[in-house]
mmCIF file of C-alpha atoms in Angstrom:
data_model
loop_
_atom_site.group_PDB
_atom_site.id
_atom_site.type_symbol
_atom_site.label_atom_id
_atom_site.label_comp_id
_atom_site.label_asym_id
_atom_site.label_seq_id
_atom_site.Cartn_x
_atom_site.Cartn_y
_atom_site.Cartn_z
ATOM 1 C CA UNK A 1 1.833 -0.115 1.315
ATOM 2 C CA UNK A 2 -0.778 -1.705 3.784
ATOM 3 C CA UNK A 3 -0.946 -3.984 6.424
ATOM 4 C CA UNK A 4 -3.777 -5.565 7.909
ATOM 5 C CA UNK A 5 -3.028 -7.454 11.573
ATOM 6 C CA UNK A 6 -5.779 -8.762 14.107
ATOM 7 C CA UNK A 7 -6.350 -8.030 17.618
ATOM 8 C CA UNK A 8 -4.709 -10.282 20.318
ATOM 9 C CA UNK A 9 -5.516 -11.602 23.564
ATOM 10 C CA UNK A 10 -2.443 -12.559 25.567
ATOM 11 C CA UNK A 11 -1.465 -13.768 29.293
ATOM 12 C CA UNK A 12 -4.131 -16.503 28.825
ATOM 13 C CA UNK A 13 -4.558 -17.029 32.535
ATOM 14 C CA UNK A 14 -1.240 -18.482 33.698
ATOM 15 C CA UNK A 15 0.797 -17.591 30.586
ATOM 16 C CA UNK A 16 1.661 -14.221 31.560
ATOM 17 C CA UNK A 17 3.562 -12.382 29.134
ATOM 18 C CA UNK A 18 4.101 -15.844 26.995
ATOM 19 C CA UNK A 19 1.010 -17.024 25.459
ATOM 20 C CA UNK A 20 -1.387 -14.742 22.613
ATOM 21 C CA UNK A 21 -3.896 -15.744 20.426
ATOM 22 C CA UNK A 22 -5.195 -13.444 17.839
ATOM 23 C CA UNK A 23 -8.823 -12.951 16.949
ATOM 24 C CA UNK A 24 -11.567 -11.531 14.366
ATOM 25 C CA UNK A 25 -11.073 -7.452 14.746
ATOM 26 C CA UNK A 26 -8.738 -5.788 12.537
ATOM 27 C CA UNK A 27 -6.431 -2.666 12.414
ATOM 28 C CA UNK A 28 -5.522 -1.689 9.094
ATOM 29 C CA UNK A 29 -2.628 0.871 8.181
ATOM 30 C CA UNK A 30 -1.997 2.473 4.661
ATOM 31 C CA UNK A 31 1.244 4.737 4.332
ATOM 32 C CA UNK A 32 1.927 6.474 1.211
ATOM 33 C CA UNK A 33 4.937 9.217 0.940
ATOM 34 C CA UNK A 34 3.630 12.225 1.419
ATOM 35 C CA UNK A 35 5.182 15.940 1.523
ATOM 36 C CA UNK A 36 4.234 16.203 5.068
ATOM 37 C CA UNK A 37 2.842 14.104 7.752
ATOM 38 C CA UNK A 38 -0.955 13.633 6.731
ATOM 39 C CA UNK A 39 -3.173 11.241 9.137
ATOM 40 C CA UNK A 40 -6.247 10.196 9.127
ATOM 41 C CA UNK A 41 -8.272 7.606 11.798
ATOM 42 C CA UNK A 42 -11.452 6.048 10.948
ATOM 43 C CA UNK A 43 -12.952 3.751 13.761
ATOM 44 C CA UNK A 44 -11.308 2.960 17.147
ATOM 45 C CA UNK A 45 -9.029 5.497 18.335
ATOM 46 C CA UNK A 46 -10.398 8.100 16.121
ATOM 47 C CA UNK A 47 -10.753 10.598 19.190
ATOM 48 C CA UNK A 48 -6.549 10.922 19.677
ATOM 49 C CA UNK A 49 -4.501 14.016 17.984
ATOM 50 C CA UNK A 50 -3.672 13.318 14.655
ATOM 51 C CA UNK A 51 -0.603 15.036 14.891
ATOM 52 C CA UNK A 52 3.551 14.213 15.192
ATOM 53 C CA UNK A 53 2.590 12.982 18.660
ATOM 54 C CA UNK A 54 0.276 10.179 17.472
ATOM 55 C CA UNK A 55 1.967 6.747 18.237
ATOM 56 C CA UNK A 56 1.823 5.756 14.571
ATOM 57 C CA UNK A 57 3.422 8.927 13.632
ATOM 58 C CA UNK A 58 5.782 8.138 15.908
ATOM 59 C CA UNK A 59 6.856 4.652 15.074
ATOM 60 C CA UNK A 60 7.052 5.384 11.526
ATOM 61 C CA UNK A 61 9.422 8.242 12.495
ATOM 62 C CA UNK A 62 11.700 5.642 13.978
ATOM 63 C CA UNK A 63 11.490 3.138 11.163
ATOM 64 C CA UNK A 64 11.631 5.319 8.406
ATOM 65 C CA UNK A 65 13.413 8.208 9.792
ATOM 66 C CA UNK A 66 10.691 10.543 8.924
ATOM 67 C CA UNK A 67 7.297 11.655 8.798
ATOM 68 C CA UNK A 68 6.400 13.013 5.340
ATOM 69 C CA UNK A 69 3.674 10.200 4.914
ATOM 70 C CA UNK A 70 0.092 9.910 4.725
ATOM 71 C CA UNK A 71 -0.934 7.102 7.245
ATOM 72 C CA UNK A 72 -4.663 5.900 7.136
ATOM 73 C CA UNK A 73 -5.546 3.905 10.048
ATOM 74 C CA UNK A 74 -8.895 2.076 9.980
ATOM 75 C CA UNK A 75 -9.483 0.052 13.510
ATOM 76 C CA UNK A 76 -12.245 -2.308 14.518
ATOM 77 C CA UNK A 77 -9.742 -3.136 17.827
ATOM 78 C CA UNK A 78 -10.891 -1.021 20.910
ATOM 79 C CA UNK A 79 -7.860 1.433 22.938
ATOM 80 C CA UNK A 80 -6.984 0.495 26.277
ATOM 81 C CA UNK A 81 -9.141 -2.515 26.845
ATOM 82 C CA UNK A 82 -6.780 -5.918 26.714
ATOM 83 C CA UNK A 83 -7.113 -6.817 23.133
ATOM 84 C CA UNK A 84 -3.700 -5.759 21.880
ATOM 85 C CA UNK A 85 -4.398 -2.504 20.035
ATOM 86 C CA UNK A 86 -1.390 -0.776 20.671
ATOM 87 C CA UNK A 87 0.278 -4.228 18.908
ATOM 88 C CA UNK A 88 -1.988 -4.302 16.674
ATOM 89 C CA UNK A 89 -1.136 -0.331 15.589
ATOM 90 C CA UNK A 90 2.596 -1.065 16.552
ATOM 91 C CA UNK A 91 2.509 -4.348 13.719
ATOM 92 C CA UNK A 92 0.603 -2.896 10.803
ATOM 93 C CA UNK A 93 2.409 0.449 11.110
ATOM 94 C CA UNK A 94 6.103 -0.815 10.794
ATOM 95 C CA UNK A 95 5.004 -3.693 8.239
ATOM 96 C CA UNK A 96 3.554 -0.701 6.019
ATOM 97 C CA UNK A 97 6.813 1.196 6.916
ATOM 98 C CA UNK A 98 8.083 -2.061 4.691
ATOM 99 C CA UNK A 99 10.622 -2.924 7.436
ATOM 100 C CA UNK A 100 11.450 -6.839 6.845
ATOM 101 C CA UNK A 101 11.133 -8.123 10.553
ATOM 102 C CA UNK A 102 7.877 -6.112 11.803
ATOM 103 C CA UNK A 103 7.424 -8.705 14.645
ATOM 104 C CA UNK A 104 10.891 -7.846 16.043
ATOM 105 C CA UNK A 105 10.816 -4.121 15.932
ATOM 106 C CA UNK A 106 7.032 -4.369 16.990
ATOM 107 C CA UNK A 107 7.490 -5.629 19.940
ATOM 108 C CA UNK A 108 10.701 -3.799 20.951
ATOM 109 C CA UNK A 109 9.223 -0.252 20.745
ATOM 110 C CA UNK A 110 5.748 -1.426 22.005
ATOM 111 C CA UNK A 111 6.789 -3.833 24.494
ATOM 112 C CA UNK A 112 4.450 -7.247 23.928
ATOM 113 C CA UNK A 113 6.145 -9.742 21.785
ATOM 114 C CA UNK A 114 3.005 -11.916 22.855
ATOM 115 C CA UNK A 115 0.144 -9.498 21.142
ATOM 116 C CA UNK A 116 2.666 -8.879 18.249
ATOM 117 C CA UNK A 117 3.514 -12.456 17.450
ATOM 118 C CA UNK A 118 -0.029 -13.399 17.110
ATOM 119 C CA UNK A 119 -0.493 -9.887 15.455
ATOM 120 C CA UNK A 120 2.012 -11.396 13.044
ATOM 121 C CA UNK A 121 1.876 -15.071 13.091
ATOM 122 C CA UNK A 122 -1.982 -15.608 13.932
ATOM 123 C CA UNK A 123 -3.383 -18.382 15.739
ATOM 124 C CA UNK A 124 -2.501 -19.503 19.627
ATOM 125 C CA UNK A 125 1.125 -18.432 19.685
ATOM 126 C CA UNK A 126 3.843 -18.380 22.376
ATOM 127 C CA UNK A 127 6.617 -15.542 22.253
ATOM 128 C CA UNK A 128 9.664 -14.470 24.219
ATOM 129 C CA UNK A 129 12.680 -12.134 23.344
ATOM 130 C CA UNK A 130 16.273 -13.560 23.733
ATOM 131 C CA UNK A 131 19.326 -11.723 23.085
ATOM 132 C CA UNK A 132 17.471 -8.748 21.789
ATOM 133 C CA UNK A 133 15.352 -10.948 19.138
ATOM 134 C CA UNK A 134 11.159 -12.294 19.408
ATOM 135 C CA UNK A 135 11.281 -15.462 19.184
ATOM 136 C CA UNK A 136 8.060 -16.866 18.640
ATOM 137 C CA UNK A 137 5.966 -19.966 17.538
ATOM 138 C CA UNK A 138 2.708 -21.215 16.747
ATOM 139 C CA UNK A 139 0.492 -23.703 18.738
ATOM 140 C CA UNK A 140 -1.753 -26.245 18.213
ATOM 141 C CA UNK A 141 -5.085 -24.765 18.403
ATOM 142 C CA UNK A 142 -8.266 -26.862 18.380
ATOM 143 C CA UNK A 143 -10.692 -26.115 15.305
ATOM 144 C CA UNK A 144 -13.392 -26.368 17.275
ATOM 145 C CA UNK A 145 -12.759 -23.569 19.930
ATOM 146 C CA UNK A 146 -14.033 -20.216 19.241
ATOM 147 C CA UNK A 147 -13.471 -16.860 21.652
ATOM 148 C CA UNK A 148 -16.696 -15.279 23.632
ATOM 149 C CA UNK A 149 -15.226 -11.700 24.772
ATOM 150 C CA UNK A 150 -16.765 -8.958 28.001
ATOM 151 C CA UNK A 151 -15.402 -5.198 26.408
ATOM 152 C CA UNK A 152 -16.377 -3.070 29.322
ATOM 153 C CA UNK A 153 -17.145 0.402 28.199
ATOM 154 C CA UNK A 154 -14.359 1.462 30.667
ATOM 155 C CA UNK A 155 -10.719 1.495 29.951
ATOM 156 C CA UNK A 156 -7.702 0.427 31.516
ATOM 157 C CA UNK A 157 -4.280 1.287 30.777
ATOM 158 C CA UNK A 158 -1.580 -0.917 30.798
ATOM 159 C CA UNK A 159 0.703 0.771 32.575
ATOM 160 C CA UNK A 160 -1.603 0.833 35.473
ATOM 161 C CA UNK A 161 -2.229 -3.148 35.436
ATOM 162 C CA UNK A 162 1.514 -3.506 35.660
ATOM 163 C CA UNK A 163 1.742 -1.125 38.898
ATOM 164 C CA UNK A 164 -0.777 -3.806 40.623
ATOM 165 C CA UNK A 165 1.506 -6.446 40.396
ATOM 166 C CA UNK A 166 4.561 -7.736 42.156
ATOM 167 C CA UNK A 167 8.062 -7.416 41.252
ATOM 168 C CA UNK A 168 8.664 -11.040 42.680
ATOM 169 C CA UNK A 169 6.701 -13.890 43.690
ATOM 170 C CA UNK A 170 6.677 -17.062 45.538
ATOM 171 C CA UNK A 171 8.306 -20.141 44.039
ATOM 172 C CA UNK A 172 5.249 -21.825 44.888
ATOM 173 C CA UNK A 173 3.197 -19.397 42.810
ATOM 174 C CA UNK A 174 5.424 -19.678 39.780
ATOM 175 C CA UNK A 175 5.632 -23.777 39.893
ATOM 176 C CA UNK A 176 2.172 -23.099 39.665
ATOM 177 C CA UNK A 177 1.476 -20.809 36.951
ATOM 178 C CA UNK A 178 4.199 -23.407 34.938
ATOM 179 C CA UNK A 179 1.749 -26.340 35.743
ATOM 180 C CA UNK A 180 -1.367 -24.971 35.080
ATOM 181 C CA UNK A 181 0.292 -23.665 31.356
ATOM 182 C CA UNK A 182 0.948 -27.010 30.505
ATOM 183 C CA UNK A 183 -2.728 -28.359 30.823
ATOM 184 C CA UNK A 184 -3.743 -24.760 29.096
ATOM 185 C CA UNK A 185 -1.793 -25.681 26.234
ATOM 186 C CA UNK A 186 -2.715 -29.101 25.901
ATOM 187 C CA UNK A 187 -6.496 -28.119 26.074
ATOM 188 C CA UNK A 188 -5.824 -25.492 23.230
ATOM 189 C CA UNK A 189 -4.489 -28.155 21.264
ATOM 190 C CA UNK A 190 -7.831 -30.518 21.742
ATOM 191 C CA UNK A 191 -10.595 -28.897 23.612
ATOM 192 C CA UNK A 192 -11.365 -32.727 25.052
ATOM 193 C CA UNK A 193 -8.262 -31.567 27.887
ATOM 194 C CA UNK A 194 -9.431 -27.921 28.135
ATOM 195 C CA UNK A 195 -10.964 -27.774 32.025
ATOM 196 C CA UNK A 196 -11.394 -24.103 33.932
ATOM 197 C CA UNK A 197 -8.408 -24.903 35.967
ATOM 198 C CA UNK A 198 -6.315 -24.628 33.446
ATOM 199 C CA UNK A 199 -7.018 -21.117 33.454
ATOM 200 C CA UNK A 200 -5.841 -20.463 36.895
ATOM 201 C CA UNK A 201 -2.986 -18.031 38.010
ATOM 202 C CA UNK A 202 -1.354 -16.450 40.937
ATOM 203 C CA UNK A 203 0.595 -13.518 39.045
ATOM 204 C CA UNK A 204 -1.864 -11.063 37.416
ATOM 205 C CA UNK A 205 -5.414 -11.858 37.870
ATOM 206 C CA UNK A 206 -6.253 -11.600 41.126
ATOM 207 C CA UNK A 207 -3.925 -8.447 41.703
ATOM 208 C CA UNK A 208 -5.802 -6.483 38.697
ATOM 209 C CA UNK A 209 -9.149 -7.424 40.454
ATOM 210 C CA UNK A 210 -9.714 -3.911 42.465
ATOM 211 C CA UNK A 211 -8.951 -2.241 39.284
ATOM 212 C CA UNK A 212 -12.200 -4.097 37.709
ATOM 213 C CA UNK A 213 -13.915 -5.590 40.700
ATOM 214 C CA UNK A 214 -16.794 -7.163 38.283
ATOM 215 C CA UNK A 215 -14.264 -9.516 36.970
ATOM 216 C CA UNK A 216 -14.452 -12.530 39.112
ATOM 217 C CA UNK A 217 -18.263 -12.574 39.435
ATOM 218 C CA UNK A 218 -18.186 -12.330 35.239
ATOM 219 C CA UNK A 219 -15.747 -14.718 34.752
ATOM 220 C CA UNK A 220 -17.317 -17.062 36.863
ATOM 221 C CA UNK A 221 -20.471 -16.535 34.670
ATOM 222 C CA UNK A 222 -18.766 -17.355 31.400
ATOM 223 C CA UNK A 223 -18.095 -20.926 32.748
ATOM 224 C CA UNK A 224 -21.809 -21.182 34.042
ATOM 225 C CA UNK A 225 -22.754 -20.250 30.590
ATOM 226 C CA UNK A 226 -20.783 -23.310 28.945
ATOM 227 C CA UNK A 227 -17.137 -21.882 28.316
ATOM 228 C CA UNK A 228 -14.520 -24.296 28.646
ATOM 229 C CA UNK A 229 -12.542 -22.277 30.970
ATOM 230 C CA UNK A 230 -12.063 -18.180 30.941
ATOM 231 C CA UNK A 231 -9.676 -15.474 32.218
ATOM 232 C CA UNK A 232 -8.626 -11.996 32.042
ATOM 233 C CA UNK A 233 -7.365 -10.850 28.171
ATOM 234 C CA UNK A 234 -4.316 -9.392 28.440
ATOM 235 C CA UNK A 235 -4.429 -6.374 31.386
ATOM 236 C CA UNK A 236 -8.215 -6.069 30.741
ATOM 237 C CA UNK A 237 -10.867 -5.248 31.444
ATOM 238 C CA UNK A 238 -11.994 -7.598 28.843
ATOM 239 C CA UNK A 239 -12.576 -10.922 29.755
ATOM 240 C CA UNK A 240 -12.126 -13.887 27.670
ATOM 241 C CA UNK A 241 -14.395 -17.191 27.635
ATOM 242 C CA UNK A 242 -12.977 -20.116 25.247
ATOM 243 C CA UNK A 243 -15.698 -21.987 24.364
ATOM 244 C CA UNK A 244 -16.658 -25.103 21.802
ATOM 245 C CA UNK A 245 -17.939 -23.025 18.739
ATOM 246 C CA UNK A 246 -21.640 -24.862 18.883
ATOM 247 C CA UNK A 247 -22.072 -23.023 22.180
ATOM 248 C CA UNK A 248 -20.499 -19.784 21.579
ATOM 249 C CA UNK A 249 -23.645 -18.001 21.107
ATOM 250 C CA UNK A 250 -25.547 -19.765 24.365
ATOM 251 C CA UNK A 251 -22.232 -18.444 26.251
ATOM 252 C CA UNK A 252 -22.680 -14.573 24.766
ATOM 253 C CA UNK A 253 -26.294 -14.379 26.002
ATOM 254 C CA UNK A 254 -24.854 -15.460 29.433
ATOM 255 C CA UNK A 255 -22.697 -13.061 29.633
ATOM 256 C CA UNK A 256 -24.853 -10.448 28.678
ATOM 257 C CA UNK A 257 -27.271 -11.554 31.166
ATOM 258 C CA UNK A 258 -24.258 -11.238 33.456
ATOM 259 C CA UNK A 259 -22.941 -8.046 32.837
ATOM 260 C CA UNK A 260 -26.636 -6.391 33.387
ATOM 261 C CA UNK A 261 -26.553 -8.612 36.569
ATOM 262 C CA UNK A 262 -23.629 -6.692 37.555
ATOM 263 C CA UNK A 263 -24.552 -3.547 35.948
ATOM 264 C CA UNK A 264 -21.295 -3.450 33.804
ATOM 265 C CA UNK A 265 -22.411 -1.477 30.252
ATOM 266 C CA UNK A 266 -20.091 -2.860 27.663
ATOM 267 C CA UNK A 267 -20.622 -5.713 24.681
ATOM 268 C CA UNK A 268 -20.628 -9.307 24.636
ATOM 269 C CA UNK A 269 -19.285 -10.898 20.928
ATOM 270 C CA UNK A 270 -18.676 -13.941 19.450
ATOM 271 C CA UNK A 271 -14.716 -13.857 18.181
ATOM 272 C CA UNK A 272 -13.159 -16.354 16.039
ATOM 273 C CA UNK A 273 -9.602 -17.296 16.331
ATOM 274 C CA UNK A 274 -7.498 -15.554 13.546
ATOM 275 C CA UNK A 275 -5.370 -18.384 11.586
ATOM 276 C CA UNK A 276 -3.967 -15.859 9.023
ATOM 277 C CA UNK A 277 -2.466 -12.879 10.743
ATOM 278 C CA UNK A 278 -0.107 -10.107 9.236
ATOM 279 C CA UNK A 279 -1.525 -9.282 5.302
ATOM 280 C CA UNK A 280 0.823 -6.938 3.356
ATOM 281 C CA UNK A 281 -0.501 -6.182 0.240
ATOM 282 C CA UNK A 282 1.552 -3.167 -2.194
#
């Protein structure tokens, strides 16, 4: 079976851990039975062990029960970097698996119902879990808005963006982050709304800063350049501009301009939002 999901960018500013939207890179998984575990990685992630202790290996252990599979894994998504690979992986492998809820058990093992709900559902998505269940819906997204994305050639793993953060926080700061995800949503929903302050937050940004201190200039540059607003995607480093899609391309030069500014080595693209997301095909 295969399963083709997109990439994800989640948090969305002030939506920590709530809001994703998936966009234009794919991961693609193929498992066949096998008589022993056989796997093979073209693309992003290629450089990890393909061995028992690979993480697809690994979920498909738990789903199936065992590992006497060939699993191809083709990825355009880059590892460690904020644009849901691990979600992605975590998606296609359990929907190739042929599990019938591969949002639910996604998310469980991986731990981001946001990435895998838009990994699932595509689009601008909101997700939560509640008595052991994702529940998760799709959001108005303007046509018009398209995604300008910073991938810094460095990486940053998520368990080290969750160590810079607090374990509580002000009720001010959290009244906050509530109203400035109400006028993010509305702006998703028509782009006419969509302002830079609606991308404001006081519970992840600013404290994952020293971990990639070219953020704020590059995020500030992203708005210069004609995005609507932009923010961190998911625990970075990549940064995310939302931007009308007739200026998309004027926005990509700025922030290539920007990131040699800043001497930051990376790539600037163009991604479009994702309206389809999880393909199984037999």
């Amino acid at each position: 079976m295969r399963a083709r999901v997109p990439a994800s960018s989640a948090n969305l500013g002030p939506g920590f851990d709530t809001l994703g939207v998936a966009l234009s890179l794919y991961t693609q998984v193929t498992i066949t039975p096998a008589d022993r575990l056989h796997l093979e990685v073209v693309g992003e992630g290629s450089g990890f062990p393909k061995n028992g202790t690979h993480f697809a290996a690994k979920l498909a252990r738990q789903v199936l029960g065992h590992d006497r599979l060939r699993i191809e894994i083709e990825s355009e998504v880059p590892v460690s970097r904020g644009l849901g690979s691990s979600a992605a992986l975590a998606v296609a492998v359990v929907a190739a698996c042929g599990h019938p809820d591969p949002l639910t058990v996604a998310a469980l093992l991986e731990g981001h119902a946001d990435n895998a709900a838009a990994c699932v559902l595509g689009g601008f998505v909101t997700a939560t879990i509640v008595d052991g269940k994702v529940v998760a819906h799709r959001l108005p997204l303007d046509p018009g808005l398209t995604f300008v994305v910073i991938i810094a050639n460095q990486s940053l793993s998520t368990k080290d963006a969750r160590l810079a953060l607090a374990e509580e926080v002000p009720l001010v700061d959290a009244t906050f982050n509530l109203g400035r995800m109400g006028a993010l949503i509305a702006g998703m929903a028509d782009h006419r709304h969509l302002r830079p302050e609606a991308f404001a937050d006081r519970l992840h940004q600013r404290q994952r800063t020293p971990l990639f201190p070219s953020a704020t200039v590059l995020l500030d540059a992203l708005v210069t350049a004609g995005a609507l607003g932009s923010c961190w995607s998911g625990a970075g480093p990549t940064l995310l501009g939302v931007c009308d899609r007739a200026a998309a391309e004027h926005v990509r030069s700025g922030a290539e301009a920007a990131m040699l500014s800043a001497g930051v080595a990376g790539r600037a693209l163009v991604l479009h939002p994702d309206p389809v997301g999880l393909v199984v095909t037999p």
